[in-house]
mmCIF file of C-alpha atoms and ligand atoms in Angstrom:
data_model
loop_
_atom_site.group_PDB
_atom_site.id
_atom_site.type_symbol
_atom_site.label_atom_id
_atom_site.label_comp_id
_atom_site.label_asym_id
_atom_site.label_seq_id
_atom_site.Cartn_x
_atom_site.Cartn_y
_atom_site.Cartn_z
ATOM 1 C CA MET A 8 43.531 -78.140 -165.635
ATOM 2 C CA ALA A 9 43.087 -78.930 -169.541
ATOM 3 C CA SER A 10 39.640 -79.874 -170.610
ATOM 4 C CA LYS A 11 38.314 -80.581 -173.876
ATOM 5 C CA LYS A 12 34.688 -80.365 -174.883
ATOM 6 C CA LYS A 13 33.263 -82.844 -177.395
ATOM 7 C CA ASP A 14 29.999 -83.252 -179.061
ATOM 8 C CA THR A 15 27.176 -85.189 -177.671
ATOM 9 C CA HIS A 16 27.017 -88.263 -179.850
ATOM 10 C CA GLU A 17 30.890 -88.676 -179.524
ATOM 11 C CA VAL A 18 30.765 -88.031 -175.805
ATOM 12 C CA VAL A 19 28.016 -90.629 -175.156
ATOM 13 C CA GLN A 20 29.665 -93.360 -177.179
ATOM 14 C CA HIS A 21 33.054 -92.683 -175.498
ATOM 15 C CA PHE A 22 31.624 -92.701 -172.133
ATOM 16 C CA GLY A 23 29.937 -95.995 -172.877
ATOM 17 C CA ASP A 24 33.310 -97.345 -173.937
ATOM 18 C CA LEU A 25 35.185 -96.164 -170.974
ATOM 19 C CA ILE A 26 32.791 -97.826 -168.207
ATOM 20 C CA LYS A 27 32.462 -100.868 -170.324
ATOM 21 C CA GLY A 28 34.442 -103.735 -168.509
ATOM 22 C CA ILE A 29 34.215 -101.934 -165.189
ATOM 23 C CA LYS A 30 31.558 -103.833 -163.684
ATOM 24 C CA VAL A 31 31.212 -102.200 -160.302
ATOM 25 C CA ALA A 32 30.844 -98.498 -159.544
ATOM 26 C CA MET A 33 31.088 -96.682 -156.217
ATOM 27 C CA MET A 34 27.961 -94.922 -155.753
ATOM 28 C CA THR A 35 28.157 -91.916 -153.368
ATOM 29 C CA THR A 36 25.122 -90.411 -151.731
ATOM 30 C CA VAL A 37 24.641 -87.651 -149.286
ATOM 31 C CA GLU A 38 23.252 -88.558 -145.851
ATOM 32 C CA GLU A 39 20.912 -86.454 -143.925
ATOM 33 C CA ASP A 40 23.694 -84.980 -141.648
ATOM 34 C CA GLY A 41 25.701 -84.153 -144.833
ATOM 35 C CA SER A 42 28.109 -86.993 -144.714
ATOM 36 C CA LEU A 43 29.077 -88.626 -147.978
ATOM 37 C CA ARG A 44 28.803 -92.561 -148.069
ATOM 38 C CA SER A 45 29.642 -94.776 -150.899
ATOM 39 C CA ARG A 46 29.160 -98.465 -151.719
ATOM 40 C CA PRO A 47 29.851 -100.731 -154.567
ATOM 41 C CA MET A 48 27.041 -101.190 -157.263
ATOM 42 C CA TRP A 49 26.860 -103.632 -159.972
ATOM 43 C CA THR A 50 26.511 -101.980 -163.450
ATOM 44 C CA HIS A 51 24.976 -103.206 -166.598
ATOM 45 C CA ASP A 52 27.065 -103.768 -169.658
ATOM 46 C CA ARG A 53 24.643 -102.193 -172.181
ATOM 47 C CA ASP A 54 24.710 -99.442 -174.545
ATOM 48 C CA PHE A 55 24.592 -96.121 -172.692
ATOM 49 C CA ASP A 56 21.877 -93.555 -173.517
ATOM 50 C CA GLY A 57 22.295 -91.053 -170.803
ATOM 51 C CA GLU A 58 20.966 -93.156 -167.955
ATOM 52 C CA LEU A 59 22.525 -95.699 -165.720
ATOM 53 C CA TRP A 60 20.388 -98.387 -163.944
ATOM 54 C CA PHE A 61 21.104 -100.206 -160.802
ATOM 55 C CA PHE A 62 19.207 -102.760 -158.714
ATOM 56 C CA THR A 63 18.575 -102.014 -155.044
ATOM 57 C CA ARG A 64 16.435 -103.118 -152.185
ATOM 58 C CA GLU A 65 13.450 -100.721 -151.876
ATOM 59 C CA HIS A 66 14.049 -100.433 -148.086
ATOM 60 C CA SER A 67 17.703 -99.441 -147.696
ATOM 61 C CA PRO A 68 19.711 -96.612 -146.389
ATOM 62 C CA LYS A 69 20.654 -95.519 -149.924
ATOM 63 C CA VAL A 70 17.267 -95.229 -151.020
ATOM 64 C CA ASP A 71 16.475 -93.110 -148.173
ATOM 65 C CA GLU A 72 19.558 -90.908 -148.939
ATOM 66 C CA VAL A 73 18.507 -90.582 -152.488
ATOM 67 C CA GLU A 74 14.993 -89.596 -151.748
ATOM 68 C CA HIS A 75 16.421 -86.859 -149.485
ATOM 69 C CA ASP A 76 19.017 -85.544 -151.858
ATOM 70 C CA HIS A 77 18.934 -86.751 -155.424
ATOM 71 C CA HIS A 78 22.526 -86.119 -156.168
ATOM 72 C CA VAL A 79 24.870 -88.951 -156.633
ATOM 73 C CA ASN A 80 28.398 -89.615 -157.903
ATOM 74 C CA LEU A 81 29.425 -92.772 -159.567
ATOM 75 C CA ALA A 82 33.063 -93.543 -159.492
ATOM 76 C CA TYR A 83 34.292 -96.159 -161.848
ATOM 77 C CA SER A 84 38.020 -97.047 -161.327
ATOM 78 C CA ASP A 85 40.018 -99.799 -162.802
ATOM 79 C CA PRO A 86 43.747 -99.234 -161.367
ATOM 80 C CA ALA A 87 45.137 -102.155 -163.414
ATOM 81 C CA ARG A 88 44.068 -100.209 -166.656
ATOM 82 C CA ASP A 89 44.741 -96.705 -165.187
ATOM 83 C CA ARG A 90 41.166 -95.772 -165.948
ATOM 84 C CA TYR A 91 39.003 -93.488 -163.751
ATOM 85 C CA VAL A 92 35.698 -92.013 -164.395
ATOM 86 C CA SER A 93 33.460 -89.693 -162.425
ATOM 87 C CA VAL A 94 29.801 -89.484 -163.119
ATOM 88 C CA SER A 95 27.724 -86.810 -161.670
ATOM 89 C CA GLY A 96 24.055 -87.205 -161.834
ATOM 90 C CA ARG A 97 20.577 -87.399 -160.157
ATOM 91 C CA CYS A 98 18.890 -90.528 -159.045
ATOM 92 C CA ARG A 99 15.401 -91.630 -158.527
ATOM 93 C CA LEU A 100 13.843 -94.889 -157.236
ATOM 94 C CA VAL A 101 11.921 -96.671 -159.995
ATOM 95 C CA ARG A 102 9.440 -99.680 -159.247
ATOM 96 C CA ASP A 103 9.141 -101.177 -162.777
ATOM 97 C CA ARG A 104 8.804 -104.894 -162.979
ATOM 98 C CA GLU A 105 9.080 -104.796 -166.847
ATOM 99 C CA LYS A 106 12.298 -102.801 -166.686
ATOM 100 C CA ALA A 107 13.639 -105.006 -164.016
ATOM 101 C CA ARG A 108 12.934 -108.145 -166.155
ATOM 102 C CA GLU A 109 14.822 -106.453 -169.064
ATOM 103 C CA LEU A 110 18.020 -105.565 -167.088
ATOM 104 C CA TRP A 111 18.061 -108.761 -164.893
ATOM 105 C CA ASN A 112 21.238 -110.753 -165.028
ATOM 106 C CA PRO A 113 22.116 -113.851 -163.203
ATOM 107 C CA THR A 114 25.096 -112.356 -161.400
ATOM 108 C CA LEU A 115 22.674 -110.231 -159.464
ATOM 109 C CA LYS A 116 21.429 -113.359 -157.569
ATOM 110 C CA ALA A 117 24.337 -112.759 -155.219
ATOM 111 C CA TRP A 118 22.477 -109.919 -153.688
ATOM 112 C CA PHE A 119 18.978 -110.706 -154.645
ATOM 113 C CA PRO A 120 18.664 -114.607 -154.007
ATOM 114 C CA GLU A 121 14.946 -114.543 -154.851
ATOM 115 C CA GLY A 122 15.559 -112.810 -158.161
ATOM 116 C CA LEU A 123 12.642 -111.112 -159.928
ATOM 117 C CA ASP A 124 10.288 -112.370 -157.320
ATOM 118 C CA ASP A 125 11.585 -110.451 -154.552
ATOM 119 C CA PRO A 126 9.178 -108.012 -153.334
ATOM 120 C CA GLU A 127 11.936 -105.662 -152.207
ATOM 121 C CA LEU A 128 13.566 -105.458 -155.586
ATOM 122 C CA ALA A 129 13.577 -102.146 -157.165
ATOM 123 C CA LEU A 130 15.673 -99.949 -159.455
ATOM 124 C CA LEU A 131 17.665 -96.848 -159.206
ATOM 125 C CA CYS A 132 18.029 -94.755 -162.331
ATOM 126 C CA VAL A 133 20.814 -92.188 -162.726
ATOM 127 C CA ARG A 134 20.364 -89.433 -165.121
ATOM 128 C CA VAL A 135 23.898 -88.408 -166.089
ATOM 129 C CA GLU A 136 24.658 -84.726 -165.837
ATOM 130 C CA ARG A 137 28.370 -84.600 -166.220
ATOM 131 C CA ALA A 138 31.057 -87.143 -166.732
ATOM 132 C CA GLU A 139 34.857 -86.632 -166.339
ATOM 133 C CA TYR A 140 37.531 -89.223 -167.209
ATOM 134 C CA TRP A 141 41.230 -89.810 -166.716
ATOM 135 C CA ASP A 142 42.279 -92.709 -169.056
ATOM 136 C CA THR A 143 46.070 -92.667 -169.541
ATOM 137 C CA PRO A 144 48.796 -92.754 -166.810
ATOM 138 C CA ASN A 145 49.236 -89.217 -165.411
ATOM 139 C CA SER A 146 46.359 -87.990 -167.688
ATOM 140 C CA ARG A 147 44.680 -84.758 -167.144
ATOM 141 C CA MET A 148 40.912 -84.696 -166.840
ATOM 142 C CA VAL A 149 38.744 -84.539 -169.884
ATOM 143 C CA GLN A 150 35.293 -83.316 -169.455
ATOM 144 C CA LEU A 151 32.327 -84.682 -171.333
ATOM 145 C CA ALA A 152 29.695 -81.977 -171.594
ATOM 146 C CA GLY A 153 26.264 -81.832 -172.927
ATOM 147 C CA MET A 154 24.955 -85.064 -171.643
ATOM 148 C CA MET B 19 22.280 -105.220 -143.978
ATOM 149 C CA ALA B 20 24.437 -107.297 -141.456
ATOM 150 C CA SER B 21 27.051 -105.080 -139.772
ATOM 151 C CA LYS B 22 29.748 -105.966 -137.172
ATOM 152 C CA LYS B 23 31.274 -103.501 -134.794
ATOM 153 C CA LYS B 24 34.818 -103.779 -133.736
ATOM 154 C CA ASP B 25 37.149 -102.021 -131.270
ATOM 155 C CA THR B 26 39.089 -99.049 -132.179
ATOM 156 C CA HIS B 27 42.471 -100.505 -132.493
ATOM 157 C CA GLU B 28 41.298 -103.639 -134.335
ATOM 158 C CA VAL B 29 39.457 -101.357 -136.710
ATOM 159 C CA VAL B 30 42.218 -98.888 -137.385
ATOM 160 C CA GLN B 31 44.713 -101.683 -138.177
ATOM 161 C CA HIS B 32 42.138 -103.533 -140.362
ATOM 162 C CA PHE B 33 41.320 -100.389 -142.269
ATOM 163 C CA GLY B 34 45.044 -99.730 -142.855
ATOM 164 C CA ASP B 35 45.701 -103.270 -144.186
ATOM 165 C CA LEU B 36 42.561 -102.932 -146.571
ATOM 166 C CA ILE B 37 43.614 -99.748 -148.233
ATOM 167 C CA LYS B 38 47.186 -100.908 -148.614
ATOM 168 C CA GLY B 39 48.141 -101.640 -151.996
ATOM 169 C CA ILE B 40 45.218 -99.471 -153.268
ATOM 170 C CA LYS B 41 47.214 -96.531 -154.551
ATOM 171 C CA VAL B 42 44.365 -94.351 -156.102
ATOM 172 C CA ALA B 43 41.176 -93.234 -154.127
ATOM 173 C CA MET B 44 38.226 -91.488 -155.844
ATOM 174 C CA MET B 45 37.582 -88.518 -153.650
ATOM 175 C CA THR B 46 34.018 -87.131 -153.836
ATOM 176 C CA THR B 47 33.237 -83.460 -152.773
ATOM 177 C CA VAL B 48 30.058 -81.567 -152.934
ATOM 178 C CA GLU B 49 29.758 -78.610 -155.394
ATOM 179 C CA GLU B 50 28.157 -75.434 -154.566
ATOM 180 C CA ASP B 51 24.899 -76.401 -156.487
ATOM 181 C CA GLY B 52 24.841 -79.711 -154.619
ATOM 182 C CA SER B 53 26.311 -81.870 -157.502
ATOM 183 C CA LEU B 54 28.793 -84.571 -156.368
ATOM 184 C CA ARG B 55 32.152 -84.726 -158.088
ATOM 185 C CA SER B 56 34.990 -87.280 -157.819
ATOM 186 C CA ARG B 57 38.567 -87.520 -159.056
ATOM 187 C CA PRO B 58 41.526 -89.930 -158.625
ATOM 188 C CA MET B 59 43.886 -88.904 -155.701
ATOM 189 C CA TRP B 60 47.166 -90.510 -155.003
ATOM 190 C CA THR B 61 47.158 -92.018 -151.422
ATOM 191 C CA HIS B 62 50.218 -92.672 -149.180
ATOM 192 C CA ASP B 63 51.222 -96.238 -148.134
ATOM 193 C CA ARG B 64 51.937 -95.383 -144.574
ATOM 194 C CA ASP B 65 50.506 -96.521 -141.200
ATOM 195 C CA PHE B 66 47.069 -95.248 -140.841
ATOM 196 C CA ASP B 67 46.249 -93.128 -137.591
ATOM 197 C CA GLY B 68 42.865 -91.708 -138.280
ATOM 198 C CA GLU B 69 43.750 -89.286 -140.801
ATOM 199 C CA LEU B 70 44.639 -89.610 -144.620
ATOM 200 C CA TRP B 71 46.702 -87.014 -146.458
ATOM 201 C CA PHE B 72 46.670 -86.067 -150.138
ATOM 202 C CA PHE B 73 48.637 -83.627 -152.043
ATOM 203 C CA THR B 74 46.709 -80.851 -154.031
ATOM 204 C CA ARG B 75 47.154 -77.645 -155.855
ATOM 205 C CA GLU B 76 46.112 -74.843 -153.522
ATOM 206 C CA HIS B 77 43.922 -73.137 -156.324
ATOM 207 C CA SER B 78 41.742 -75.929 -157.791
ATOM 208 C CA PRO B 79 37.985 -76.627 -157.826
ATOM 209 C CA LYS B 80 38.312 -79.464 -155.271
ATOM 210 C CA VAL B 81 39.895 -77.095 -152.669
ATOM 211 C CA ASP B 82 37.015 -74.565 -153.223
ATOM 212 C CA GLU B 83 34.563 -77.354 -152.818
ATOM 213 C CA VAL B 84 36.128 -78.569 -149.701
ATOM 214 C CA GLU B 85 36.233 -75.125 -148.200
ATOM 215 C CA HIS B 86 32.507 -74.677 -148.979
ATOM 216 C CA ASP B 87 31.586 -78.176 -147.646
ATOM 217 C CA HIS B 88 33.978 -80.058 -145.641
ATOM 218 C CA HIS B 89 32.445 -83.438 -146.135
ATOM 219 C CA VAL B 90 34.229 -85.913 -148.463
ATOM 220 C CA ASN B 91 34.110 -89.478 -149.468
ATOM 221 C CA LEU B 92 36.994 -91.705 -150.491
ATOM 222 C CA ALA B 93 36.197 -94.684 -152.358
ATOM 223 C CA TYR B 94 39.020 -97.244 -152.659
ATOM 224 C CA SER B 95 38.167 -100.012 -155.094
ATOM 225 C CA ASP B 96 40.174 -102.811 -156.397
ATOM 226 C CA PRO B 97 37.940 -104.932 -158.719
ATOM 227 C CA ALA B 98 40.865 -107.639 -159.380
ATOM 228 C CA ARG B 99 40.721 -108.375 -155.604
ATOM 229 C CA ASP B 100 36.875 -107.769 -155.165
ATOM 230 C CA ARG B 101 37.813 -105.283 -152.446
ATOM 231 C CA TYR B 102 35.773 -102.043 -151.976
ATOM 232 C CA VAL B 103 36.185 -99.429 -149.111
ATOM 233 C CA SER B 104 34.161 -96.313 -148.430
ATOM 234 C CA VAL B 105 35.553 -93.760 -146.205
ATOM 235 C CA SER B 106 33.448 -90.788 -144.905
ATOM 236 C CA GLY B 107 35.249 -87.807 -143.420
ATOM 237 C CA ARG B 108 35.976 -84.134 -143.278
ATOM 238 C CA CYS B 109 38.710 -82.437 -145.217
ATOM 239 C CA ARG B 110 40.729 -79.417 -144.607
ATOM 240 C CA LEU B 111 43.310 -77.574 -146.586
ATOM 241 C CA VAL B 112 46.737 -77.691 -144.855
ATOM 242 C CA ARG B 113 49.731 -75.438 -145.740
ATOM 243 C CA ASP B 114 52.621 -77.050 -144.119
ATOM 244 C CA ARG B 115 56.117 -77.334 -145.921
ATOM 245 C CA GLU B 116 57.472 -79.644 -143.148
ATOM 246 C CA LYS B 117 54.577 -82.127 -143.516
ATOM 247 C CA ALA B 118 54.765 -81.997 -147.225
ATOM 248 C CA ARG B 119 58.492 -82.933 -147.093
ATOM 249 C CA GLU B 120 57.646 -85.830 -144.930
ATOM 250 C CA LEU B 121 54.910 -87.184 -147.172
ATOM 251 C CA TRP B 122 56.700 -86.448 -150.383
ATOM 252 C CA ASN B 123 56.899 -89.369 -152.924
ATOM 253 C CA PRO B 124 58.625 -89.245 -156.316
ATOM 254 C CA THR B 125 55.424 -90.732 -158.079
ATOM 255 C CA LEU B 126 53.755 -87.381 -157.336
ATOM 256 C CA LYS B 127 56.005 -85.650 -159.913
ATOM 257 C CA ALA B 128 53.378 -86.696 -162.443
ATOM 258 C CA TRP B 129 51.060 -84.051 -161.065
ATOM 259 C CA PHE B 130 53.537 -81.705 -159.388
ATOM 260 C CA PRO B 131 56.574 -81.573 -161.814
ATOM 261 C CA GLU B 132 58.166 -78.789 -159.723
ATOM 262 C CA GLY B 133 57.908 -81.053 -156.594
ATOM 263 C CA LEU B 134 58.260 -79.410 -153.235
ATOM 264 C CA ASP B 135 59.280 -76.200 -154.683
ATOM 265 C CA ASP B 136 55.954 -75.708 -156.403
ATOM 266 C CA PRO B 137 54.332 -72.688 -154.699
ATOM 267 C CA GLU B 138 50.963 -74.128 -155.342
ATOM 268 C CA LEU B 139 51.650 -77.324 -153.649
ATOM 269 C CA ALA B 140 49.383 -77.999 -150.457
ATOM 270 C CA LEU B 141 47.909 -80.675 -148.469
ATOM 271 C CA LEU B 142 44.421 -82.033 -148.015
ATOM 272 C CA CYS B 143 43.867 -83.856 -144.722
ATOM 273 C CA VAL B 144 40.849 -86.033 -144.216
ATOM 274 C CA ARG B 145 39.777 -86.961 -140.769
ATOM 275 C CA VAL B 146 38.146 -90.255 -140.977
ATOM 276 C CA GLU B 147 34.617 -90.427 -139.333
ATOM 277 C CA ARG B 148 33.422 -93.788 -140.788
ATOM 278 C CA ALA B 149 34.541 -96.494 -142.947
ATOM 279 C CA GLU B 150 32.665 -99.380 -144.421
ATOM 280 C CA TYR B 151 34.100 -102.176 -146.535
ATOM 281 C CA TRP B 152 33.190 -105.198 -148.704
ATOM 282 C CA ASP B 153 36.212 -107.618 -149.125
ATOM 283 C CA THR B 154 35.153 -110.899 -150.407
ATOM 284 C CA PRO B 155 33.034 -111.713 -153.420
ATOM 285 C CA ASN B 156 29.273 -111.081 -152.702
ATOM 286 C CA SER B 157 30.258 -110.026 -149.201
ATOM 287 C CA ARG B 158 27.983 -107.735 -147.100
ATOM 288 C CA MET B 159 29.056 -104.506 -145.601
ATOM 289 C CA VAL B 160 31.193 -104.572 -142.560
ATOM 290 C CA GLN B 161 31.162 -101.244 -140.523
ATOM 291 C CA LEU B 162 34.159 -99.855 -138.694
ATOM 292 C CA ALA B 163 32.872 -97.749 -135.931
ATOM 293 C CA GLY B 164 34.724 -95.590 -133.399
ATOM 294 C CA MET B 165 37.279 -93.919 -135.667
HETATM 295 C C1 FMN C 203 46.028 -91.838 -160.931
HETATM 296 C C2 FMN C 203 45.858 -90.343 -160.689
HETATM 297 C C3 FMN C 203 46.159 -89.881 -159.475
HETATM 298 C C4 FMN C 203 46.053 -88.459 -159.188
HETATM 299 N N1 FMN C 203 46.553 -88.140 -157.970
HETATM 300 C C5 FMN C 203 46.395 -86.725 -157.592
HETATM 301 C C6 FMN C 203 46.921 -86.196 -156.388
HETATM 302 O O1 FMN C 203 47.368 -86.822 -155.488
HETATM 303 N N2 FMN C 203 46.571 -84.917 -156.199
HETATM 304 C C7 FMN C 203 45.949 -84.109 -157.017
HETATM 305 O O2 FMN C 203 45.914 -82.903 -156.732
HETATM 306 N N3 FMN C 203 45.598 -84.489 -158.345
HETATM 307 C C8 FMN C 203 45.745 -85.802 -158.593
HETATM 308 N N4 FMN C 203 45.361 -86.249 -159.852
HETATM 309 C C9 FMN C 203 44.594 -85.519 -160.679
HETATM 310 C C10 FMN C 203 43.318 -85.170 -160.098
HETATM 311 O O3 FMN C 203 42.439 -86.382 -160.335
HETATM 312 C C11 FMN C 203 42.572 -83.929 -160.881
HETATM 313 O O4 FMN C 203 42.396 -84.117 -162.155
HETATM 314 C C12 FMN C 203 43.041 -82.749 -160.327
HETATM 315 O O5 FMN C 203 43.487 -82.721 -159.002
HETATM 316 C C13 FMN C 203 42.148 -81.503 -160.388
HETATM 317 O O6 FMN C 203 41.008 -81.797 -159.739
HETATM 318 P P1 FMN C 203 39.921 -80.677 -159.380
HETATM 319 O O7 FMN C 203 39.624 -80.093 -160.630
HETATM 320 O O8 FMN C 203 38.691 -81.498 -158.962
HETATM 321 O O9 FMN C 203 40.510 -79.811 -158.292
HETATM 322 C C14 FMN C 203 45.525 -87.589 -160.091
HETATM 323 C C15 FMN C 203 45.155 -88.248 -161.310
HETATM 324 C C16 FMN C 203 45.133 -89.628 -161.702
HETATM 325 C C17 FMN C 203 44.766 -90.062 -162.964
#
């Protein structure tokens, strides 16, 4: 499959543009028995710098899964625009009130009605290691290296 | 997270309805080093019976990944309709001309221009073990057991 390598700055910018407007990623994690599970996660529309942040409940199956195996995949897909992005990375749980305040968005009230006061509120930080995208109908994969 | 168990027949039917109309799934596989990769895969709009079929090239990274670790996740997402489905299952490579003929659809020419005559054409069959879905805005996960 044809693949193009690009330089880091270009890559990071293009990647940011691609996921802009796709608000929800499917985050896949590995369960203890090796099964793969995914769930929709709300992504922040902010400048991409190599990390992606998500809000989570501290006690939830995905946190257990991520603590057991850090590997995650984030799939961004927008069929209406024929745009598909796969992000491979490693994920860690972060308890940081300051960071949470910075990232907070009222949309998140749907999942965290108590907002920033919720004692269960925590963050997941994904360090992006590889990204691939398909952004035209019938396109071939383009690989973003060096992230 | 609230979860509802349903009986097998109801489950299978509802699941079929949910993914109907979502033509492309992101299929996540596990690489040898443990990283998770996903890519868009064209799904067939046919009655669901516990298995999902995909066309693939016989020699491709995803086939190597699946032979090394059978676990896959299929993420169906349709942001326009706020519909997200996670399917956990096991995947195997199937070389079966008869089955390929039965499943063939002209849309697939985009990835397999030689069509059914392509010697590299093969099938991936995913045996569904668990499915979860989120199908209303702000909905909680509903689990489909007993698949
Ligand atoms: C909308 C869309 C649908 C696709 N459907 C398929 C498919 O059904 N089978 C397939 O092998 N590749 C399909 N591809 C290409 C794959 O996403 C991927 O690039 C290719 O299979 C190589 O994947 P691999 O390197 O992980 O093996 C599709 C691509 C797009 C953009």
